[in-house]
Coordinates of C-alpha atoms and ligand atoms in Angstrom, one line a residue:
M1 CA 49.9 -10.7 -169.9
T2 CA 51.9 -13.1 -171.9
Q3 CA 50.8 -16.6 -173.1
T4 CA 52.8 -18.6 -171.2
M5 CA 51.6 -17.2 -167.9
V6 CA 47.7 -17.5 -168.7
P7 CA 45.6 -20.1 -167.0
Q8 CA 44.7 -23.2 -169.0
V9 CA 41.3 -24.3 -168.5
G10 CA 39.8 -27.6 -169.1
H11 CA 36.5 -29.5 -168.9
L12 CA 35.7 -30.7 -165.5
I13 CA 34.1 -34.3 -165.6
A14 CA 33.5 -36.4 -162.7
G15 CA 35.9 -34.5 -160.5
E16 CA 38.5 -34.5 -163.1
T17 CA 39.9 -31.7 -165.4
S18 CA 40.7 -32.5 -168.9
V19 CA 41.7 -30.8 -171.9
T20 CA 40.7 -31.6 -175.7
G21 CA 41.5 -28.9 -178.2
L22 CA 42.7 -25.5 -177.1
R23 CA 41.4 -22.0 -177.7
E24 CA 43.1 -18.6 -177.1
V25 CA 40.7 -15.8 -175.1
H26 CA 41.6 -12.5 -176.3
D27 CA 40.8 -9.5 -174.1
P28 CA 38.3 -7.6 -175.7
G29 CA 39.9 -4.3 -174.7
H30 CA 43.3 -5.3 -175.8
L31 CA 42.9 -7.8 -178.7
D32 CA 46.4 -8.5 -178.6
N33 CA 46.6 -10.1 -175.1
V34 CA 45.6 -13.8 -174.7
V35 CA 44.1 -13.9 -170.9
A36 CA 43.5 -17.8 -171.2
Q37 CA 43.4 -20.9 -173.0
V38 CA 40.3 -22.9 -172.8
A39 CA 39.4 -26.1 -173.9
V40 CA 37.0 -27.0 -177.0
G41 CA 34.8 -29.9 -176.5
T42 CA 32.8 -32.4 -178.7
A43 CA 29.8 -34.4 -178.5
D44 CA 32.3 -37.3 -177.3
D45 CA 33.1 -34.9 -174.1
V46 CA 29.2 -33.9 -173.6
D47 CA 28.2 -37.5 -173.4
R48 CA 31.2 -38.3 -170.9
A49 CA 30.0 -35.3 -168.7
V50 CA 26.4 -36.4 -168.9
R51 CA 27.0 -39.7 -168.0
A52 CA 29.2 -38.9 -165.0
A53 CA 26.4 -36.8 -163.8
H54 CA 23.9 -39.3 -164.3
D55 CA 26.0 -41.8 -162.3
A56 CA 26.3 -39.3 -159.5
F57 CA 22.7 -38.4 -159.6
P58 CA 21.2 -41.5 -157.3
A59 CA 23.3 -40.8 -154.4
W60 CA 23.1 -37.0 -154.6
R61 CA 19.2 -37.2 -155.0
D62 CA 19.3 -39.3 -151.6
T63 CA 21.6 -36.9 -149.6
P64 CA 19.5 -35.2 -147.2
A65 CA 18.2 -31.7 -148.3
G66 CA 20.0 -30.1 -145.2
E67 CA 23.4 -31.4 -146.0
R68 CA 23.0 -30.5 -149.6
A69 CA 22.2 -26.8 -148.6
R70 CA 25.1 -26.9 -146.4
K71 CA 27.3 -27.7 -149.5
L72 CA 25.6 -24.7 -151.2
L73 CA 26.7 -22.5 -148.1
A74 CA 30.3 -23.8 -148.7
A75 CA 30.0 -23.2 -152.2
A76 CA 29.0 -19.7 -151.5
E77 CA 31.7 -19.0 -149.3
I78 CA 34.2 -20.3 -151.9
L79 CA 32.7 -18.0 -154.7
A80 CA 33.0 -14.8 -152.4
G81 CA 36.6 -15.9 -151.6
S82 CA 37.5 -16.2 -155.4
S83 CA 36.2 -12.7 -156.3
E84 CA 39.5 -10.9 -155.5
E85 CA 41.8 -13.3 -157.4
L86 CA 39.3 -14.0 -160.4
A87 CA 37.6 -10.7 -161.1
P88 CA 40.4 -9.0 -162.9
L89 CA 40.2 -12.4 -165.1
L90 CA 36.7 -12.0 -165.5
V91 CA 37.2 -8.2 -166.9
G92 CA 40.2 -9.7 -169.0
E93 CA 37.5 -12.1 -170.8
H94 CA 34.1 -10.1 -170.8
G95 CA 35.3 -6.3 -170.9
G96 CA 33.4 -5.2 -168.0
V97 CA 34.8 -3.0 -165.4
M98 CA 36.0 -4.3 -162.2
W99 CA 33.0 -3.1 -160.0
E100 CA 30.6 -4.8 -162.7
A101 CA 32.8 -8.3 -162.4
Q102 CA 32.9 -7.9 -158.6
T103 CA 28.9 -7.6 -158.7
D104 CA 28.6 -10.8 -160.4
F105 CA 30.4 -12.5 -157.9
A106 CA 28.5 -10.8 -155.1
L107 CA 25.2 -11.5 -156.7
G108 CA 26.3 -15.4 -157.6
T109 CA 27.1 -15.6 -153.6
G110 CA 23.9 -14.3 -152.3
V111 CA 21.7 -16.6 -154.8
L112 CA 23.5 -19.7 -153.3
Q113 CA 22.9 -18.4 -149.9
N114 CA 19.5 -17.6 -150.4
T115 CA 18.6 -20.8 -152.1
A116 CA 20.3 -22.8 -149.4
G117 CA 18.1 -21.3 -146.7
L118 CA 14.9 -21.9 -148.8
T119 CA 15.3 -25.5 -150.0
E120 CA 14.2 -27.6 -147.1
E121 CA 10.8 -25.6 -146.6
F122 CA 10.3 -25.9 -150.4
L123 CA 10.9 -29.8 -150.5
R124 CA 8.3 -30.5 -147.9
P125 CA 5.6 -32.8 -149.0
V126 CA 2.0 -31.7 -149.0
Q127 CA 0.0 -34.7 -147.1
F128 CA -3.6 -35.5 -146.8
D129 CA -4.7 -38.2 -144.4
D130 CA -8.5 -39.2 -144.1
E131 CA -10.4 -42.4 -143.7
Q132 CA -9.9 -43.6 -147.3
S133 CA -6.5 -42.6 -148.0
F134 CA -3.2 -41.2 -147.4
I135 CA -1.9 -39.1 -150.0
S136 CA 1.7 -37.4 -150.3
V137 CA 2.5 -35.0 -152.9
E138 CA 6.3 -34.9 -153.2
K139 CA 8.7 -32.8 -155.2
V140 CA 11.7 -34.6 -156.7
P141 CA 14.6 -33.9 -158.7
R142 CA 14.4 -34.2 -162.6
G143 CA 17.9 -35.9 -162.9
V144 CA 20.7 -34.6 -164.9
A145 CA 20.1 -30.9 -165.6
A146 CA 22.0 -28.8 -168.2
A147 CA 22.7 -25.3 -167.9
I148 CA 23.9 -22.9 -170.8
V149 CA 25.0 -19.4 -170.2
P150 CA 26.0 -16.3 -172.0
W151 CA 29.1 -14.2 -171.2
N152 CA 27.8 -10.8 -169.9
M153 CA 27.0 -11.9 -166.4
P154 CA 28.6 -15.3 -166.4
I155 CA 28.8 -16.2 -162.7
V156 CA 25.4 -15.2 -161.4
L157 CA 23.6 -16.5 -164.4
T158 CA 25.4 -19.5 -163.9
M159 CA 24.4 -19.6 -160.0
V160 CA 20.6 -19.0 -160.6
K161 CA 20.7 -22.6 -162.6
L162 CA 23.1 -24.5 -160.1
A163 CA 22.1 -23.4 -156.8
P164 CA 18.2 -24.5 -157.5
A165 CA 19.4 -27.7 -159.3
L166 CA 21.9 -29.2 -156.8
A167 CA 19.9 -27.9 -154.0
T168 CA 16.8 -30.0 -155.0
G169 CA 19.1 -32.9 -155.9
N170 CA 19.6 -32.8 -159.6
T171 CA 23.2 -33.2 -161.0
L172 CA 24.5 -30.5 -163.3
V173 CA 26.3 -30.3 -166.6
L174 CA 27.5 -26.6 -167.3
K175 CA 28.4 -25.3 -171.0
P176 CA 29.5 -21.8 -170.5
S177 CA 29.9 -19.1 -173.2
P178 CA 33.1 -19.4 -175.2
F179 CA 33.5 -15.5 -174.6
A180 CA 33.5 -15.7 -170.8
S181 CA 34.4 -19.4 -169.5
A182 CA 37.8 -19.3 -167.7
A183 CA 36.9 -17.2 -164.5
L184 CA 33.9 -19.0 -164.1
T185 CA 35.4 -22.3 -164.6
L186 CA 38.2 -21.9 -162.2
A187 CA 35.5 -20.9 -159.5
L188 CA 33.6 -24.0 -160.2
E189 CA 36.7 -26.2 -160.0
K190 CA 36.9 -25.2 -156.4
I191 CA 33.4 -25.4 -155.9
A192 CA 33.4 -29.0 -157.2
A193 CA 36.0 -29.9 -154.9
V194 CA 33.4 -29.9 -151.9
L195 CA 30.9 -32.0 -154.1
P196 CA 30.9 -35.6 -154.6
A197 CA 32.6 -36.3 -158.1
G198 CA 30.2 -36.0 -160.7
V199 CA 27.6 -33.6 -159.3
L200 CA 28.7 -30.6 -161.1
N201 CA 30.5 -30.8 -164.6
V202 CA 31.3 -28.6 -167.0
V203 CA 31.9 -28.9 -170.9
H204 CA 33.4 -26.3 -172.9
G205 CA 32.6 -25.3 -176.8
E206 CA 30.5 -23.7 -179.1
G207 CA 27.0 -24.1 -180.6
D208 CA 27.5 -27.6 -181.5
V209 CA 28.4 -28.5 -178.0
G210 CA 25.4 -26.7 -176.6
A211 CA 23.3 -28.3 -178.9
A212 CA 24.6 -32.0 -178.1
L213 CA 24.0 -31.3 -174.6
C214 CA 20.5 -29.9 -175.4
G215 CA 19.7 -33.2 -177.5
H216 CA 21.6 -35.6 -174.7
P217 CA 18.7 -38.1 -174.1
L218 CA 19.8 -38.2 -170.3
V219 CA 19.6 -34.6 -169.7
R220 CA 16.2 -33.9 -168.1
K221 CA 16.2 -30.4 -167.7
V222 CA 17.8 -27.5 -169.7
G223 CA 18.2 -23.9 -167.9
F224 CA 19.4 -21.6 -170.9
T225 CA 20.2 -18.1 -170.8
G226 CA 21.1 -16.3 -174.0
G227 CA 19.6 -14.7 -177.4
T228 CA 16.1 -15.5 -178.5
A229 CA 17.5 -16.7 -181.7
T230 CA 19.6 -19.4 -180.1
A231 CA 16.6 -20.4 -177.8
R232 CA 14.7 -21.5 -181.1
K233 CA 17.7 -23.8 -181.7
V234 CA 17.7 -24.9 -178.0
I235 CA 13.8 -25.8 -178.3
E236 CA 14.7 -27.8 -181.8
A237 CA 17.5 -29.6 -180.1
T238 CA 15.2 -30.7 -177.4
A239 CA 12.3 -31.6 -179.1
S240 CA 12.9 -35.0 -180.0
T241 CA 13.7 -36.1 -176.3
T242 CA 11.2 -34.1 -174.6
K243 CA 12.6 -32.3 -171.4
N244 CA 11.6 -29.4 -169.3
L245 CA 13.0 -25.9 -170.7
T246 CA 13.8 -22.6 -168.6
L247 CA 14.5 -19.9 -171.2
E248 CA 15.9 -16.7 -170.2
L249 CA 16.3 -14.4 -173.4
G250 CA 16.9 -11.0 -175.0
G251 CA 15.0 -8.1 -174.0
N252 CA 13.9 -4.3 -175.1
D253 CA 13.2 -2.8 -171.8
P254 CA 11.1 0.5 -172.0
A255 CA 11.5 3.1 -169.4
I256 CA 8.5 5.3 -169.1
L257 CA 9.2 9.0 -167.6
L258 CA 6.1 10.6 -166.2
D259 CA 5.6 14.4 -166.6
D260 CA 5.9 14.7 -162.7
A261 CA 9.2 13.1 -162.5
D262 CA 12.1 15.0 -160.9
I263 CA 14.7 15.1 -163.6
D264 CA 17.6 16.0 -161.5
A265 CA 16.6 13.4 -159.0
V266 CA 16.2 10.2 -161.2
L267 CA 18.6 10.9 -164.1
D268 CA 21.7 9.0 -162.6
R269 CA 19.5 5.9 -162.0
I270 CA 18.4 5.9 -165.6
L271 CA 21.7 6.3 -166.9
T272 CA 23.1 3.4 -164.7
G273 CA 20.1 1.4 -166.2
V274 CA 21.3 2.3 -169.8
Y275 CA 25.2 2.1 -169.8
T276 CA 26.2 -0.7 -167.2
R277 CA 28.4 -3.2 -168.6
S278 CA 28.1 -0.8 -172.0
G279 CA 24.6 -1.7 -172.3
Q280 CA 25.2 -5.6 -172.8
I281 CA 22.6 -6.7 -170.0
C282 CA 19.4 -8.3 -170.9
F283 CA 17.4 -6.0 -168.6
A284 CA 19.0 -2.7 -169.6
V285 CA 17.0 0.2 -170.4
K286 CA 17.0 0.0 -174.0
R287 CA 14.2 2.8 -174.9
I288 CA 13.0 5.9 -173.0
Y289 CA 9.7 7.2 -173.4
V290 CA 9.8 11.0 -172.6
P291 CA 6.6 13.4 -172.2
R292 CA 6.6 15.5 -175.0
R293 CA 6.5 18.9 -172.9
I294 CA 9.7 18.0 -171.2
Y295 CA 11.5 16.3 -173.9
Q296 CA 14.0 18.9 -174.7
R297 CA 14.7 19.8 -171.0
F298 CA 15.1 15.9 -170.6
A299 CA 17.4 15.0 -173.7
D300 CA 19.7 18.1 -172.9
A301 CA 20.3 16.7 -169.2
F302 CA 20.7 13.4 -170.2
C303 CA 23.2 14.1 -172.9
D304 CA 25.3 16.4 -170.8
R305 CA 25.7 13.4 -168.1
V306 CA 26.5 11.1 -170.9
N307 CA 29.0 13.3 -172.1
E308 CA 31.1 12.6 -168.6
Y309 CA 31.6 9.3 -169.3
A310 CA 34.9 7.8 -170.1
V311 CA 35.4 4.6 -171.9
G312 CA 38.6 2.4 -171.5
H313 CA 39.9 -0.9 -170.3
G314 CA 38.0 -2.5 -167.5
L315 CA 41.0 -2.5 -165.4
D316 CA 41.4 1.4 -165.6
P317 CA 39.7 2.8 -162.5
Q318 CA 39.0 5.8 -164.4
A319 CA 36.9 3.9 -166.9
S320 CA 32.9 4.4 -166.7
F321 CA 32.4 1.4 -168.7
G322 CA 34.5 -0.8 -171.0
P323 CA 34.5 -2.5 -174.7
L324 CA 32.0 -4.5 -176.2
N325 CA 32.7 -8.6 -175.6
N326 CA 33.3 -9.9 -179.1
E327 CA 33.3 -9.3 -182.8
A328 CA 30.0 -10.0 -183.9
Q329 CA 28.5 -8.0 -180.9
F330 CA 30.8 -5.0 -181.9
K331 CA 29.7 -5.4 -185.5
K332 CA 26.2 -5.6 -184.9
V333 CA 26.3 -2.3 -182.7
L334 CA 28.1 -0.4 -185.3
D335 CA 25.6 -1.5 -188.0
L336 CA 22.8 -0.3 -185.9
L337 CA 24.5 3.0 -185.5
D338 CA 25.1 3.5 -189.0
R339 CA 21.5 2.5 -189.9
T340 CA 20.5 5.3 -187.2
R341 CA 23.0 7.7 -188.6
N342 CA 21.4 7.4 -192.0
S343 CA 18.0 8.0 -190.8
S344 CA 15.9 10.9 -189.8
A345 CA 16.6 10.8 -186.4
Q346 CA 19.5 12.4 -184.6
L347 CA 22.6 10.2 -183.3
V348 CA 24.8 11.8 -180.8
E349 CA 28.1 10.4 -179.9
L350 CA 29.3 11.4 -176.5
G351 CA 31.8 10.9 -173.8
R352 CA 35.5 10.3 -174.1
K353 CA 38.2 7.9 -175.1
L354 CA 40.6 7.3 -172.0
D355 CA 43.5 5.8 -174.1
P356 CA 43.0 6.5 -177.7
S357 CA 45.9 4.9 -178.9
S358 CA 44.5 1.4 -177.7
W359 CA 41.1 2.3 -179.2
E360 CA 41.7 0.3 -182.6
N361 CA 42.7 -2.5 -180.6
G362 CA 39.6 -3.4 -178.8
Y363 CA 35.7 -3.4 -179.4
Y364 CA 35.3 0.0 -178.1
V365 CA 32.2 2.3 -178.7
L366 CA 31.6 5.6 -177.2
P367 CA 28.2 6.4 -175.7
H368 CA 25.4 7.4 -177.9
V369 CA 22.1 9.1 -177.5
V370 CA 19.4 8.9 -180.3
R371 CA 17.2 12.0 -180.0
D372 CA 13.9 12.8 -182.1
V373 CA 13.2 9.4 -183.0
E374 CA 10.3 7.4 -183.8
H375 CA 9.2 4.6 -181.9
T376 CA 9.2 2.3 -184.9
A377 CA 13.0 3.0 -185.7
P378 CA 15.2 0.0 -185.6
V379 CA 17.2 1.6 -182.7
S380 CA 13.9 1.5 -180.9
Y381 CA 12.6 -1.8 -181.9
E382 CA 15.5 -4.1 -182.0
E383 CA 17.6 -5.2 -178.9
Q384 CA 20.8 -3.1 -179.3
F385 CA 22.9 -4.8 -176.6
G386 CA 25.4 -1.6 -176.7
P387 CA 25.9 1.9 -175.4
V388 CA 23.2 3.5 -177.3
V389 CA 19.7 4.3 -176.4
P390 CA 16.7 6.2 -178.2
L391 CA 14.8 8.9 -176.4
I392 CA 11.1 8.7 -177.8
A393 CA 8.6 11.5 -177.2
Y394 CA 5.3 10.8 -176.4
D395 CA 2.0 12.7 -176.1
D396 CA -0.2 10.9 -173.4
E397 CA 0.2 8.0 -171.0
D398 CA -2.2 5.8 -173.0
Q399 CA 0.4 6.1 -176.0
A400 CA 3.6 5.8 -174.0
V401 CA 2.0 2.5 -172.5
R402 CA 0.7 1.0 -176.0
W403 CA 4.1 1.7 -177.4
A404 CA 6.1 0.5 -174.3
N405 CA 3.9 -3.1 -175.0
D406 CA 4.5 -2.9 -178.8
S407 CA 7.4 -5.5 -178.6
E408 CA 7.9 -9.1 -179.1
Y409 CA 10.0 -8.6 -176.1
G410 CA 8.8 -8.7 -172.3
L411 CA 11.6 -8.8 -169.9
C412 CA 11.8 -5.9 -167.5
S413 CA 10.5 -2.4 -167.7
S414 CA 10.4 0.9 -165.4
V415 CA 8.2 3.7 -164.6
W416 CA 9.8 7.1 -163.4
T417 CA 7.4 9.5 -161.3
A418 CA 7.4 11.4 -158.2
D419 CA 3.8 9.7 -157.3
P420 CA 4.1 6.0 -156.1
E421 CA 0.4 5.5 -156.6
R422 CA 0.7 6.5 -160.1
G423 CA 3.8 4.4 -160.6
L424 CA 2.1 1.3 -159.3
E425 CA -1.1 2.2 -161.6
L426 CA 1.1 2.2 -164.6
A427 CA 3.4 -0.5 -163.9
R428 CA 0.3 -3.0 -163.7
R429 CA -0.6 -2.0 -167.6
I430 CA 2.8 -3.0 -168.7
E431 CA 3.4 -6.3 -170.5
A432 CA 6.8 -7.8 -168.8
G433 CA 8.0 -10.2 -166.1
S434 CA 9.2 -7.3 -163.9
T435 CA 8.3 -3.6 -163.6
F436 CA 10.4 -1.5 -161.4
I437 CA 9.5 2.1 -160.3
N438 CA 12.4 4.7 -160.1
T439 CA 14.8 2.2 -160.7
H440 CA 16.3 -0.2 -163.5
S441 CA 19.4 -1.8 -163.0
F442 CA 21.1 -4.4 -160.6
E443 CA 20.0 -2.3 -157.6
S444 CA 16.5 -3.2 -158.8
L445 CA 16.7 -7.0 -158.3
D446 CA 15.7 -8.5 -155.3
L447 CA 15.7 -12.3 -154.5
R448 CA 12.2 -12.1 -153.5
M449 CA 11.3 -11.2 -156.8
P450 CA 11.1 -14.1 -159.8
F451 CA 12.8 -12.9 -162.8
G452 CA 12.2 -13.8 -166.4
G453 CA 10.3 -12.8 -169.2
I454 CA 7.1 -12.9 -171.2
K455 CA 6.1 -13.3 -174.8
Q456 CA 9.4 -14.0 -176.7
S457 CA 11.9 -12.8 -173.7
G458 CA 11.3 -16.5 -172.3
I459 CA 9.8 -19.2 -170.4
G460 CA 10.0 -19.8 -166.5
R461 CA 11.5 -18.0 -163.9
E462 CA 14.8 -17.6 -162.0
F463 CA 16.2 -16.3 -158.7
G464 CA 15.2 -17.1 -155.0
A465 CA 12.0 -19.3 -154.4
A466 CA 10.9 -18.7 -158.0
G467 CA 13.9 -21.0 -159.2
L468 CA 13.3 -24.1 -157.2
P469 CA 9.9 -25.3 -159.0
E470 CA 12.0 -25.1 -162.2
Y471 CA 14.0 -28.1 -161.3
V472 CA 11.7 -30.6 -159.5
E473 CA 8.8 -32.8 -160.7
G474 CA 5.8 -33.3 -158.8
H475 CA 5.4 -37.0 -157.5
S476 CA 2.1 -37.8 -156.2
I477 CA 1.6 -41.0 -154.1
R478 CA -1.6 -42.4 -152.6
L479 CA -2.0 -45.2 -150.1
L480 CA -5.5 -46.7 -150.4
K481 CA -6.8 -47.5 -147.0
Ligands
NAD1 P1 23.7 -16.6 -177.4 O1 22.3 -16.9 -177.3 O2 24.9 -16.3 -178.5 O3 24.7 -17.6 -176.6 C1 24.4 -18.3 -175.1 C2 24.9 -19.3 -175.0 O4 24.3 -20.5 -176.0 C3 26.2 -19.6 -175.2 O5 26.7 -20.7 -174.2 C4 26.5 -20.1 -176.4 O6 27.7 -21.0 -176.6 C5 25.3 -21.1 -176.6 N1 24.8 -21.6 -177.7 C6 24.8 -21.2 -178.9 N2 24.2 -21.8 -179.9 C7 23.8 -22.9 -179.3 C8 23.1 -23.9 -179.6 N3 22.4 -24.1 -181.3 N4 22.5 -24.9 -178.8 C9 22.7 -24.3 -177.7 N5 23.3 -23.6 -177.2 C10 24.1 -22.9 -178.0 O7 24.0 -15.2 -176.3 P2 25.1 -14.2 -176.0 O8 25.6 -13.5 -177.2 O9 26.0 -15.1 -175.3 O10 24.3 -13.4 -175.1 C11 23.5 -12.4 -175.2 C12 22.1 -12.8 -175.4 O11 21.5 -13.1 -173.9 C13 21.3 -11.3 -175.2 O12 20.3 -11.7 -176.1 C14 21.0 -11.2 -173.9 O13 19.6 -10.6 -173.8 C15 20.6 -12.6 -173.5 N6 20.6 -12.5 -171.8 C16 19.3 -12.7 -171.4 C17 19.6 -13.0 -169.9 C18 18.0 -13.2 -169.1 O14 18.2 -13.4 -167.9 N7 17.1 -12.9 -169.7 C19 20.7 -12.5 -169.1 C20 21.6 -12.3 -169.9 C21 21.8 -12.3 -171.3

């Protein structure tokens, strides 16, 4: 794509697009290619957007919940209809393969539809009427909500904030990640066109813009998804203005294989859990605990299958997965691989390069497996966020559970077994926001399940009904008779 053809993406404030500063977005799978130009904002743009959202708030709050739900359904239709046009652009920005980008649009659409169907019932007040008093416990929107999202699944991670925020009567200012903002914003421009001006606003920029948004006194709520280190800055930036936070952060998800698991039956699903999006998913499988008795057999079968992967550009239909998203992430993963290579563990590089001549022109990394590795090794302990996974041998289930829980993270986790009862029993012993049995990937998600982390993986829950309470305040009203 040449630079003159690429979309120019501005801020979206009070229903108008505007451009301040312009930055080129390069394709992580073909660094010479510019796929979009995106505005770079300042604290002034944040202030304009927050004030627009603040002005739009009273009328949106007073719009009947049923009408707001109908707008969300219209937004869902727009998002689903945008996938064909915008998924290729998303691939060019974030480096994933096509089905991953399409899944992002599909999940986002599902979240909008699901939330629209839940809100009226959720907002119904709880009331008490007796001789002394009439009491109404009501749920009211907080005001202007801010959403800050990462680059790995930008559509659905925006929709799990936008849907409950708007459905319950808040207005929104979103700051996308500079590494995946174009396709998302172009879809949001279409959605904003069916909403009153100022209900949905977007400001682009880096950490300084995010910090200005978090610190703005008119912002009453921040929904943040990103790294745990960035979340600490969000907490600091919001401290002086006391606002409600939902934090969806990093993870180091354990998968525990039990000795009765049918390796052939579960292997493909475990692999999908590890390598989808090149491992750049908050709830990817990031460490696998394997009974020592079946360790060699499992590790051999695992490596054989990983060796079938082909890595290439996300638009290449032969690519099993694409490059990493950005230089910092690329260097971080290479550094972790170097440290692992220089340790006592066995680092195995597998798979093949689809187009070796383009390899140096993108953030490509082949899939790696780490065998004979300790539970305490950095590759087991740190969130790698790349196509590498340690296989750790354990002696008994208590040890596996102890190791699975020995982490500052607690996002998701999984147990793999032929015995459902055994799986449920073990699942209850794991410290995590979610535990899946015989699954651990996009297919594990169900909108009836709240999603979020414990410990340093976050605060609060998103998805489906669980997201709605995050965007309302309780308002208790009592009439003394
Ligand atoms: P990141 O923390 O670098 O950035 C996330 C967002 O925060 C971006 O929009 C960024 O511009 C913004 N930001 C940066 N500095 C800021 C500041 N000082 N104040 C406010 N905002 C600021 O994360 P990333 O690299 O984009 O994404 C990867 C991380 O996100 C991983 O740790 C991953 O596990 C996590 N993640 C978590 C979930 C989840 O649901 N738990 C989902 C996806 C990704």
